[in-house]
PDB file of C-alpha atoms and ligand atoms in Angstrom:
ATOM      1  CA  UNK A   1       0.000   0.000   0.000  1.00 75.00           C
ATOM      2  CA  UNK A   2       2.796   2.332   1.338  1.00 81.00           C
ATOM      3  CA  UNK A   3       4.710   1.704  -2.190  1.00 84.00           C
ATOM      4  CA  UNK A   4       1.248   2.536  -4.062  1.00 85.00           C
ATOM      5  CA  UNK A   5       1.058   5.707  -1.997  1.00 85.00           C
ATOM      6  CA  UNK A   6       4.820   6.777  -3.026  1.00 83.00           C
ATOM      7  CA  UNK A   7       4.570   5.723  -6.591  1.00 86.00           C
ATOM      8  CA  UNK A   8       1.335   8.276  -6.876  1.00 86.00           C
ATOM      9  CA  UNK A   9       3.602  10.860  -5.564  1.00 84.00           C
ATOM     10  CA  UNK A  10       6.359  10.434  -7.665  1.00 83.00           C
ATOM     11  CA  UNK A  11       4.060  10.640 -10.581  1.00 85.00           C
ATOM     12  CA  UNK A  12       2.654  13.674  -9.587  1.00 82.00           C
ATOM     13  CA  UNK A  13       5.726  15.063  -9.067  1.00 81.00           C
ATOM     14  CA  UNK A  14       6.487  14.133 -12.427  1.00 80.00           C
ATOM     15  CA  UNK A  15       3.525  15.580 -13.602  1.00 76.00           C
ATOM     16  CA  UNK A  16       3.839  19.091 -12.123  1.00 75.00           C
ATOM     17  CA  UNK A  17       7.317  19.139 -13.078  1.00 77.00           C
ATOM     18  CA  UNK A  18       6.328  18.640 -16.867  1.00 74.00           C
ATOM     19  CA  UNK A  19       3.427  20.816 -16.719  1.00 74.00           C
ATOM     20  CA  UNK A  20       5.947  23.434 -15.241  1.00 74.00           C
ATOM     21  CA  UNK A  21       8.496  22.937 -17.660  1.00 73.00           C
ATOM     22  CA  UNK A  22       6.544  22.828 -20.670  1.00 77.00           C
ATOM     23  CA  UNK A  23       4.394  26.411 -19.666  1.00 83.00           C
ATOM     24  CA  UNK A  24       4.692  28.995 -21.970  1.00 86.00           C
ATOM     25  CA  UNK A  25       7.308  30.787 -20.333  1.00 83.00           C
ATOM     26  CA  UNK A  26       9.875  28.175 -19.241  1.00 85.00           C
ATOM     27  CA  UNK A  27      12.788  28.260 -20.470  1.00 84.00           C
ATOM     28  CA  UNK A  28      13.976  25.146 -18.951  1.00 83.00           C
ATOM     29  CA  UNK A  29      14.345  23.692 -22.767  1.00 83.00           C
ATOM     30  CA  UNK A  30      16.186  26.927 -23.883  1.00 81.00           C
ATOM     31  CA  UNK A  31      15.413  30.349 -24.928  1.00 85.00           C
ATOM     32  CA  UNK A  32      12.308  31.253 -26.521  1.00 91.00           C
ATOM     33  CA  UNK A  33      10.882  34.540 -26.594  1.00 91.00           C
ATOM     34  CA  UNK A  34       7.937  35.072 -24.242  1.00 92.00           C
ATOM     35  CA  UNK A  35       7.454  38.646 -24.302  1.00 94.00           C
ATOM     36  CA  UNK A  36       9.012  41.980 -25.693  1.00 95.00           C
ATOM     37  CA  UNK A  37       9.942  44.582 -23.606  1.00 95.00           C
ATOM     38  CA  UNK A  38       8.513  46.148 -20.160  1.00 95.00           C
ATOM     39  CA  UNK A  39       9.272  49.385 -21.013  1.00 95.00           C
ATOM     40  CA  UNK A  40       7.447  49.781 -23.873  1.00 96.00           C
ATOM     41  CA  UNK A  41       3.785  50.557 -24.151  1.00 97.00           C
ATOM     42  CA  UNK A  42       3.510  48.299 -26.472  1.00 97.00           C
ATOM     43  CA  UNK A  43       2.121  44.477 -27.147  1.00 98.00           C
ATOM     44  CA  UNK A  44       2.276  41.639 -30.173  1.00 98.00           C
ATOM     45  CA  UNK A  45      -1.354  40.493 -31.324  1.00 98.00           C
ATOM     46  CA  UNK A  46      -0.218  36.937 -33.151  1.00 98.00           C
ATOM     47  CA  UNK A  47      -2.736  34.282 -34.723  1.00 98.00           C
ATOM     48  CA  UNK A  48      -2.398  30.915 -35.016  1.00 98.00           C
ATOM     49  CA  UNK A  49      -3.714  27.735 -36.874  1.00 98.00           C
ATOM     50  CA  UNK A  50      -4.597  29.939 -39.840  1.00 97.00           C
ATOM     51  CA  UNK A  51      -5.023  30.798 -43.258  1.00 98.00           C
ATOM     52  CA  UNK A  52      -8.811  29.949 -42.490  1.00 97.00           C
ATOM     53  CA  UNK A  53     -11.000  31.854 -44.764  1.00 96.00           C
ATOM     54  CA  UNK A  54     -13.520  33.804 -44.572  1.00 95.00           C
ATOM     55  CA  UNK A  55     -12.835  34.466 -41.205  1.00 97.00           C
ATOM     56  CA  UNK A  56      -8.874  35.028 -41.545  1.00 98.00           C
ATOM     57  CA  UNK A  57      -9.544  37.461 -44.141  1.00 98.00           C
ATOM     58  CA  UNK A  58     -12.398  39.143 -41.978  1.00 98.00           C
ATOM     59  CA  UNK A  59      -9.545  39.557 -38.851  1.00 98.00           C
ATOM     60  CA  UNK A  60      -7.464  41.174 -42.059  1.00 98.00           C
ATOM     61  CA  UNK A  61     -10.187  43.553 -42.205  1.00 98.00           C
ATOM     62  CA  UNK A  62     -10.582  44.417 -38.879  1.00 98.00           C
ATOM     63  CA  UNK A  63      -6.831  45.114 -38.191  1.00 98.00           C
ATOM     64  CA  UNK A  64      -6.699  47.283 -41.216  1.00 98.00           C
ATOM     65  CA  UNK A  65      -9.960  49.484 -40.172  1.00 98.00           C
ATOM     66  CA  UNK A  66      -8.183  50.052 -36.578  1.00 98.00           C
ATOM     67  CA  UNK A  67      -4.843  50.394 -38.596  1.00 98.00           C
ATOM     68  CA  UNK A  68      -3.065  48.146 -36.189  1.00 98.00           C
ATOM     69  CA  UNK A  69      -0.852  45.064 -37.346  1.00 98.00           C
ATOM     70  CA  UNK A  70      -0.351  41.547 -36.258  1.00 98.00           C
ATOM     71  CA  UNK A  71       1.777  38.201 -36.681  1.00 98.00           C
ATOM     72  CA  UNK A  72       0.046  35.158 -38.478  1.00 98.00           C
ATOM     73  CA  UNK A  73       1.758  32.056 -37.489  1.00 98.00           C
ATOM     74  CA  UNK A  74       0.083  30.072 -40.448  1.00 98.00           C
ATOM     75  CA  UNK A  75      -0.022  25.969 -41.036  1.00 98.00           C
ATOM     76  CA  UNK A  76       1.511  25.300 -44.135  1.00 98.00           C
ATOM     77  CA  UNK A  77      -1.595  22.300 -45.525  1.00 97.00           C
ATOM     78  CA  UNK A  78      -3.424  25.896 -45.188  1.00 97.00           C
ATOM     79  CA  UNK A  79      -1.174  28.165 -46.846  1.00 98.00           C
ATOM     80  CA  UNK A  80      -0.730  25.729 -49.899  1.00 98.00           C
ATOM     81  CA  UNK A  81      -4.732  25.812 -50.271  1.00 97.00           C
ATOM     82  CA  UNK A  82      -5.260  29.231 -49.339  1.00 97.00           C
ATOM     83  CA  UNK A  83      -2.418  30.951 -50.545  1.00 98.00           C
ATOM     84  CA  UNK A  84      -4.236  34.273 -51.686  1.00 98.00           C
ATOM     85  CA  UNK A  85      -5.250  34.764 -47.715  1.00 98.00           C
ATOM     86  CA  UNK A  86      -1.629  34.640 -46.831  1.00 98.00           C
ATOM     87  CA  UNK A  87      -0.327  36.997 -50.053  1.00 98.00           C
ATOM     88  CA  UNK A  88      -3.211  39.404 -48.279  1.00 98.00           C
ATOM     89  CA  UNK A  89      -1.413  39.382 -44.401  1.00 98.00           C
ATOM     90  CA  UNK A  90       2.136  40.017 -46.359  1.00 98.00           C
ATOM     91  CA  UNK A  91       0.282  43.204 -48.161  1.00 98.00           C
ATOM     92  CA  UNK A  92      -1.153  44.262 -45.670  1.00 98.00           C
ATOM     93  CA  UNK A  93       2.249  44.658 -43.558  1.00 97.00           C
ATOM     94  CA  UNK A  94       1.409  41.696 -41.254  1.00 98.00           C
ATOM     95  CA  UNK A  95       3.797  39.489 -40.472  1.00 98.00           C
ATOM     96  CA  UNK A  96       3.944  35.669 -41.426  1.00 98.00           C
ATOM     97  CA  UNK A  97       5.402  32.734 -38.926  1.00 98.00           C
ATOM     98  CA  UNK A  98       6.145  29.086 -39.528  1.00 98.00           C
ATOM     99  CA  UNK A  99       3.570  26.870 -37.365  1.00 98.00           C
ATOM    100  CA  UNK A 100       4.844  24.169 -39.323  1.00 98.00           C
ATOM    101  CA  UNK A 101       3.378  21.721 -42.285  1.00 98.00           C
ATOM    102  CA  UNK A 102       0.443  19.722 -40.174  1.00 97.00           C
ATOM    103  CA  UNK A 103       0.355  21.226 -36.977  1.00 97.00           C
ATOM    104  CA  UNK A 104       2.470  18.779 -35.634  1.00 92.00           C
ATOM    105  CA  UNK A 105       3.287  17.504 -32.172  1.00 93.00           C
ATOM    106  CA  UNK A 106       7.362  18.167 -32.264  1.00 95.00           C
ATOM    107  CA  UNK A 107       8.382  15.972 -29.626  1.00 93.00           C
ATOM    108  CA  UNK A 108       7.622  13.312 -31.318  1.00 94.00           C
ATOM    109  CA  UNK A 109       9.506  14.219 -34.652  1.00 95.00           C
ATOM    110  CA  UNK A 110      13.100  13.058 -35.386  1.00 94.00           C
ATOM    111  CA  UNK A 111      15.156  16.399 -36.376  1.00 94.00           C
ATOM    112  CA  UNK A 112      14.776  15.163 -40.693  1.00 96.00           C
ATOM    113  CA  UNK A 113      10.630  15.314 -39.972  1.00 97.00           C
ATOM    114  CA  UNK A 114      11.169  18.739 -37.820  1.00 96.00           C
ATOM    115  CA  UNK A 115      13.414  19.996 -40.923  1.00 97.00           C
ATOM    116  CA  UNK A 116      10.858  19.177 -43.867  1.00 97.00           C
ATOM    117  CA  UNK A 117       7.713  20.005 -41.923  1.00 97.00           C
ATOM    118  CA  UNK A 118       9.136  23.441 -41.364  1.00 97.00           C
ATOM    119  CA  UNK A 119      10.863  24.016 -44.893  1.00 97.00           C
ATOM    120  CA  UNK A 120       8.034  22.446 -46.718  1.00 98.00           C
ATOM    121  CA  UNK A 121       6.010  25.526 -44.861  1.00 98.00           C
ATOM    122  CA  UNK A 122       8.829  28.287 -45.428  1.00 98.00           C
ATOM    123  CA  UNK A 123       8.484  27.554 -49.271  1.00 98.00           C
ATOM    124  CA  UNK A 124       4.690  27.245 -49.514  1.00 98.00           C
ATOM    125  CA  UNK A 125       4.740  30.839 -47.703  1.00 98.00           C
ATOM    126  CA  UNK A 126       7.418  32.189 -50.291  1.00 98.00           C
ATOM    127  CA  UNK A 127       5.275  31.009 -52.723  1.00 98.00           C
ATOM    128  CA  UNK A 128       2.311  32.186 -51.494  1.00 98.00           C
ATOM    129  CA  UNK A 129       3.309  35.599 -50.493  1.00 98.00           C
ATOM    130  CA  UNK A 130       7.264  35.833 -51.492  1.00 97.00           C
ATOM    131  CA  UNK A 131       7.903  36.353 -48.175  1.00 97.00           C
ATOM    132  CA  UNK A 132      10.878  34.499 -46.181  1.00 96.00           C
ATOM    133  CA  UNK A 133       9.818  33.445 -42.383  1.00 96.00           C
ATOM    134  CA  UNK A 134      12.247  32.932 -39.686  1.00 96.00           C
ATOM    135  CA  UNK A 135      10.061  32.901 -36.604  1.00 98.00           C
ATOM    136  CA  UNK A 136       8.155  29.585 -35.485  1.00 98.00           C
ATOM    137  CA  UNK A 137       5.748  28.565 -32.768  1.00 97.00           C
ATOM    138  CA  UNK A 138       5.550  25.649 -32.180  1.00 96.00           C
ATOM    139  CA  UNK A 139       2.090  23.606 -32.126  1.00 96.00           C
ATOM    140  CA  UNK A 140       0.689  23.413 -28.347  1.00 94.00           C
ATOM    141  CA  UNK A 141       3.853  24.944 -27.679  1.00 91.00           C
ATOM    142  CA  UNK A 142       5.072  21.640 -27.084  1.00 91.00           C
ATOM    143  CA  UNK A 143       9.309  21.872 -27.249  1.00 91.00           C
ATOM    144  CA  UNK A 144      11.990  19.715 -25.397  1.00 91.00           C
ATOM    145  CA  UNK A 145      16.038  20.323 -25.371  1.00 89.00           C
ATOM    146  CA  UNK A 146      16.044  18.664 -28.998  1.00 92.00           C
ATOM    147  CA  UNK A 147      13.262  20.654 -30.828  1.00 94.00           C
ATOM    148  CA  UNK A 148      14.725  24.023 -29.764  1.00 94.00           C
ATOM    149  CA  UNK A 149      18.151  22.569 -30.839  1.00 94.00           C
ATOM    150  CA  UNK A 150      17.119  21.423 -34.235  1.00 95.00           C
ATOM    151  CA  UNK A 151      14.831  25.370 -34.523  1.00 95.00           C
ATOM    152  CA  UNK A 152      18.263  27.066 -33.565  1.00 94.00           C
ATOM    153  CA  UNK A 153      20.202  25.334 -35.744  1.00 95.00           C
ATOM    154  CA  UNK A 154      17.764  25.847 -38.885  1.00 96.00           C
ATOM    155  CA  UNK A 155      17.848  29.791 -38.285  1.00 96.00           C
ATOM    156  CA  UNK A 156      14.541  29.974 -36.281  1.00 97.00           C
ATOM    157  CA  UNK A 157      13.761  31.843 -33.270  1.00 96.00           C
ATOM    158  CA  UNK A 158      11.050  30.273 -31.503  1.00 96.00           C
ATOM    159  CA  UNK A 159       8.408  32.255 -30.104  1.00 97.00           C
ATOM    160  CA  UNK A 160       5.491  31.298 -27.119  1.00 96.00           C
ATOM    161  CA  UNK A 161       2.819  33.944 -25.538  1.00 96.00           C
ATOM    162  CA  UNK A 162       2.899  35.603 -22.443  1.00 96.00           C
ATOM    163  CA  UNK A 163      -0.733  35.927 -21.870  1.00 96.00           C
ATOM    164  CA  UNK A 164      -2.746  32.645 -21.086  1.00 95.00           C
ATOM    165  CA  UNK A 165      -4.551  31.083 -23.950  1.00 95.00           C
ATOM    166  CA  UNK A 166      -8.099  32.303 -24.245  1.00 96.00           C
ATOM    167  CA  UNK A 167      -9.524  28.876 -25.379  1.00 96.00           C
ATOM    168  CA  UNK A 168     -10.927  30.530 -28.390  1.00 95.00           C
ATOM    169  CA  UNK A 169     -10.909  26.942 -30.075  1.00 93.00           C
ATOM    170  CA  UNK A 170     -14.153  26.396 -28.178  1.00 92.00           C
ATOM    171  CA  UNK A 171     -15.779  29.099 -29.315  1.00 93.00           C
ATOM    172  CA  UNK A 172     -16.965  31.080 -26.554  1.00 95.00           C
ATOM    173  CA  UNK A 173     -19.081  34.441 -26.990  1.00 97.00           C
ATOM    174  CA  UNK A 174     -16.325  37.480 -28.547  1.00 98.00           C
ATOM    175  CA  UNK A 175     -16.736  39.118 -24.804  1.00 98.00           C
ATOM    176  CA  UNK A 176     -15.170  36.236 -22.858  1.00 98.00           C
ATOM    177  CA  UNK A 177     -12.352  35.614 -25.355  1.00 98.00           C
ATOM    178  CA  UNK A 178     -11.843  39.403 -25.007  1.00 98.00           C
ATOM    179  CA  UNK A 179     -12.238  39.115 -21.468  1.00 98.00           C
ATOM    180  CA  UNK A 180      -9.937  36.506 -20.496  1.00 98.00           C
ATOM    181  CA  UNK A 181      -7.284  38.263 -22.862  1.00 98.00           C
ATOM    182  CA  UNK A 182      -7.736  42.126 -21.161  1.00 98.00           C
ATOM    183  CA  UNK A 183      -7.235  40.871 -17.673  1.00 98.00           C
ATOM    184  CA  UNK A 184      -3.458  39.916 -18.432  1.00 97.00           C
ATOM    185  CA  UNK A 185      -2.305  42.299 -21.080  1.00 98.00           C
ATOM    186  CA  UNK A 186       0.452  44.543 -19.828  1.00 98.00           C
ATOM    187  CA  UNK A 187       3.645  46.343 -21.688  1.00 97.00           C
ATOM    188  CA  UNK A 188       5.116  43.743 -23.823  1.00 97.00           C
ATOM    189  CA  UNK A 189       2.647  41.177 -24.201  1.00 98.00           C
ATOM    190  CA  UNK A 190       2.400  38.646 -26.191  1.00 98.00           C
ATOM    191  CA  UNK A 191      -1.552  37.564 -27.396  1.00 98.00           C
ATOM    192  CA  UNK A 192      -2.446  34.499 -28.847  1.00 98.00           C
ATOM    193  CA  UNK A 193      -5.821  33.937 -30.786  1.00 98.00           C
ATOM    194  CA  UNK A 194      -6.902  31.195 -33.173  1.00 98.00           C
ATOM    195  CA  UNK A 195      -8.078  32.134 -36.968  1.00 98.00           C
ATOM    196  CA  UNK A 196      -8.124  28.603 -37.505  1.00 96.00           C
ATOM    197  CA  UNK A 197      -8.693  24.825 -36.211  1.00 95.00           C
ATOM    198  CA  UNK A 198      -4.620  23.076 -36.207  1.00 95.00           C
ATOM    199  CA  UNK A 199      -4.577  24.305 -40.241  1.00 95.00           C
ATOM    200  CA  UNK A 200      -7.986  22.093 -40.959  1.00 93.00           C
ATOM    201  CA  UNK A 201      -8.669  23.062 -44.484  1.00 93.00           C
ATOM    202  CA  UNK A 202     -12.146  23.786 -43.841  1.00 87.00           C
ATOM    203  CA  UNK A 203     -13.093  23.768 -47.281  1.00 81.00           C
ATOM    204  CA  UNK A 204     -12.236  20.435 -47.927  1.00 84.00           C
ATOM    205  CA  UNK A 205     -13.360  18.581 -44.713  1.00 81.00           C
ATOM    206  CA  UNK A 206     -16.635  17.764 -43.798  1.00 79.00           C
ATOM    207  CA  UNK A 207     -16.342  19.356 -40.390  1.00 80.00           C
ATOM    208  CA  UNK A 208     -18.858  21.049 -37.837  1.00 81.00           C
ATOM    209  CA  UNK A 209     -19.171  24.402 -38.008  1.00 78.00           C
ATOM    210  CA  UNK A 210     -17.826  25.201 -34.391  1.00 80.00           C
ATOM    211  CA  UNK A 211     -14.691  23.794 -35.680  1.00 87.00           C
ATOM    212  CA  UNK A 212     -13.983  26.134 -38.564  1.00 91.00           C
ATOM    213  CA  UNK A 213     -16.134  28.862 -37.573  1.00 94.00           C
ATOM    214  CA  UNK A 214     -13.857  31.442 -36.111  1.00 96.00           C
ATOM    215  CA  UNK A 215     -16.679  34.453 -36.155  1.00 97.00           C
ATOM    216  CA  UNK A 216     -16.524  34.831 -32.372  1.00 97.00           C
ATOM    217  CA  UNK A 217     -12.443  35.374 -32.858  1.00 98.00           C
ATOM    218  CA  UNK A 218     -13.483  37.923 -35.578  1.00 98.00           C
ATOM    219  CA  UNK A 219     -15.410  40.155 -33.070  1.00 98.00           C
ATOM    220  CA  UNK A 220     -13.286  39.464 -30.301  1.00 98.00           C
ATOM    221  CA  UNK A 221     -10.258  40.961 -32.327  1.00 98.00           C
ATOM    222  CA  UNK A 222     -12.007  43.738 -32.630  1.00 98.00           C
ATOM    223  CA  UNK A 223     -13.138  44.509 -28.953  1.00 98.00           C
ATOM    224  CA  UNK A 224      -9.690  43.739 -27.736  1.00 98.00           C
ATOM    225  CA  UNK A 225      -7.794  46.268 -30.272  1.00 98.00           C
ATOM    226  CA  UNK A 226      -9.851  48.654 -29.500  1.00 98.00           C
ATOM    227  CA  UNK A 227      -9.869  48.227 -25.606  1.00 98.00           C
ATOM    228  CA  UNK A 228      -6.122  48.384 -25.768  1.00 98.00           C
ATOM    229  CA  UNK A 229      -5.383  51.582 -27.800  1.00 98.00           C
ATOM    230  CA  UNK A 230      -7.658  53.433 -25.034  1.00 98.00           C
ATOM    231  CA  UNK A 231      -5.269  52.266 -22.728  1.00 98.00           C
ATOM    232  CA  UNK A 232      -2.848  53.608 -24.843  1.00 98.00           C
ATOM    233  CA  UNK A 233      -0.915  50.473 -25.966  1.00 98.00           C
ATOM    234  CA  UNK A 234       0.832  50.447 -30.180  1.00 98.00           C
ATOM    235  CA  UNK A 235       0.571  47.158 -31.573  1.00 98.00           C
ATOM    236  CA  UNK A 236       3.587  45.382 -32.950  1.00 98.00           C
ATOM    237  CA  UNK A 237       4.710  42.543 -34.935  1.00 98.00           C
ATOM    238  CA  UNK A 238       6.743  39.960 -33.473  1.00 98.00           C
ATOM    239  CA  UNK A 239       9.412  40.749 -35.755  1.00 97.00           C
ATOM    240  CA  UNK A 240       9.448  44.144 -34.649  1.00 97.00           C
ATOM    241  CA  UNK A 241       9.076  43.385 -30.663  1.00 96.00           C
ATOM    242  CA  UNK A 242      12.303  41.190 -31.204  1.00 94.00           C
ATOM    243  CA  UNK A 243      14.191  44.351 -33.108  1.00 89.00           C
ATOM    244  CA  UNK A 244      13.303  46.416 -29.803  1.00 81.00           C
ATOM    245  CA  UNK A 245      15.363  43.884 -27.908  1.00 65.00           C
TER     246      UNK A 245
HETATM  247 ZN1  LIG B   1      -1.661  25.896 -33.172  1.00 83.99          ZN
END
């Protein structure tokens, strides 16, 4: 019973420890960027999971209308079948991140399948937009010692979120994504919403609409841009954040 009891423990331990070291901010695995600077009135509004139109291109027309820009960390199944969406974020002045080919888990990648799921995205973005990437997040932010390894060695700088995920993908009302975001942002945050389901290519699938359907994200966008310039934030892309620093 006693050795039951202990082996629970140890798990949990375990557990917490992983949980710990695999939170956006850790940097247990090696540097990522987290945030930009404190001094600056300033914060990164990135998207991820993307191109997912219409609603992709309707967050495109929200950030133009509040002339603000923001950092699309696409999936590159999505880019190759919507590669006019991501030509439109590279017009527009937004920037464009690798969130690699499938949305894949990294850990579980050998370095070769890390290498070809993100250069199989860089070109389908080149093509797409002619625009070279050299930022990635990585899907569920899941990274160990090896993945940053193989991202630093390809050129990439690998780049998390600083305020807590807003579990847009279950599509709650625009107010309580916009909600749970407001409550954290301070001077160099980093945001994180979803334009799109893991690079699903909607289109194609025979999905249910909460899955795609990213019209809640859409409005939220809006109510949090706005909240934030009255508080007197600029919005940056990540690129830029990371020339600040
Ligand atoms: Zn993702």
């Amino acid at each position: 019973m006693r050795i039951v009891a202990v082996l629970a423990i140890v798990a949990g331990l375990f557990f917490i420890a992983y949980e710990w070291a695999e939170s956006p901010a850790s940097q247990l695995f090696g540097a990522t960027v987290v945030h930009g600077p404190a001094n600056l009135r300033e914060v990164a509004l990135t998207f991820d999971d993307g191109p997912n139109p219409p609603y992709t291109n309707a967050i495109l027309r929200v950030l133009k209308t509040e002339r603000v820009h923001a950092t699309f960390f696409v999936v590159g199944r999505a880019v190759a079948a919507y590669p006019a969406t991501v030509r439109m974020e590279a017009r527009d002045g937004d920037a464009i991140g690798n969130h690699t080919w499938n949305h894949a888990h990294l850990i579980v990648l050998d370095p070769q399948q890390i290498d070809r799921s993100l250069q199989r995205t860089d070109a389908a973005i080149e093509k797409a937009a002619g625009v070279r990437t050299t930022i990635v997040r990585p899907p569920f932010g899941a990274r160990d010692w090896l993945v940053l390894s193989e991202l630093r060695r390809l050129g990439y700088t690998p780049v998390m979120w600083s305020v807590p995920l807003a579990r847009d993908w279950n599509d709650p009302p625009p107010a309580v994504i916009a909600r749970r975001v407001l409550r954290y942002v301070r001077n160099g945050s980093i945001i994180v919403l979803h334009d799109g389901n893991r690079g699903l290519v909607c289109a194609r699938e025979h999905l249910a609409t909460h899955v795609c359907d990213r019209s809640n994200v859409v409005a939220a966008t809006r109510i949090i841009v706005k909240a934030l310039k009255r508080r007197g934030y600029r919005f940056v892309t990540i690129p830029q954040m990371l020339h600040q620093q």
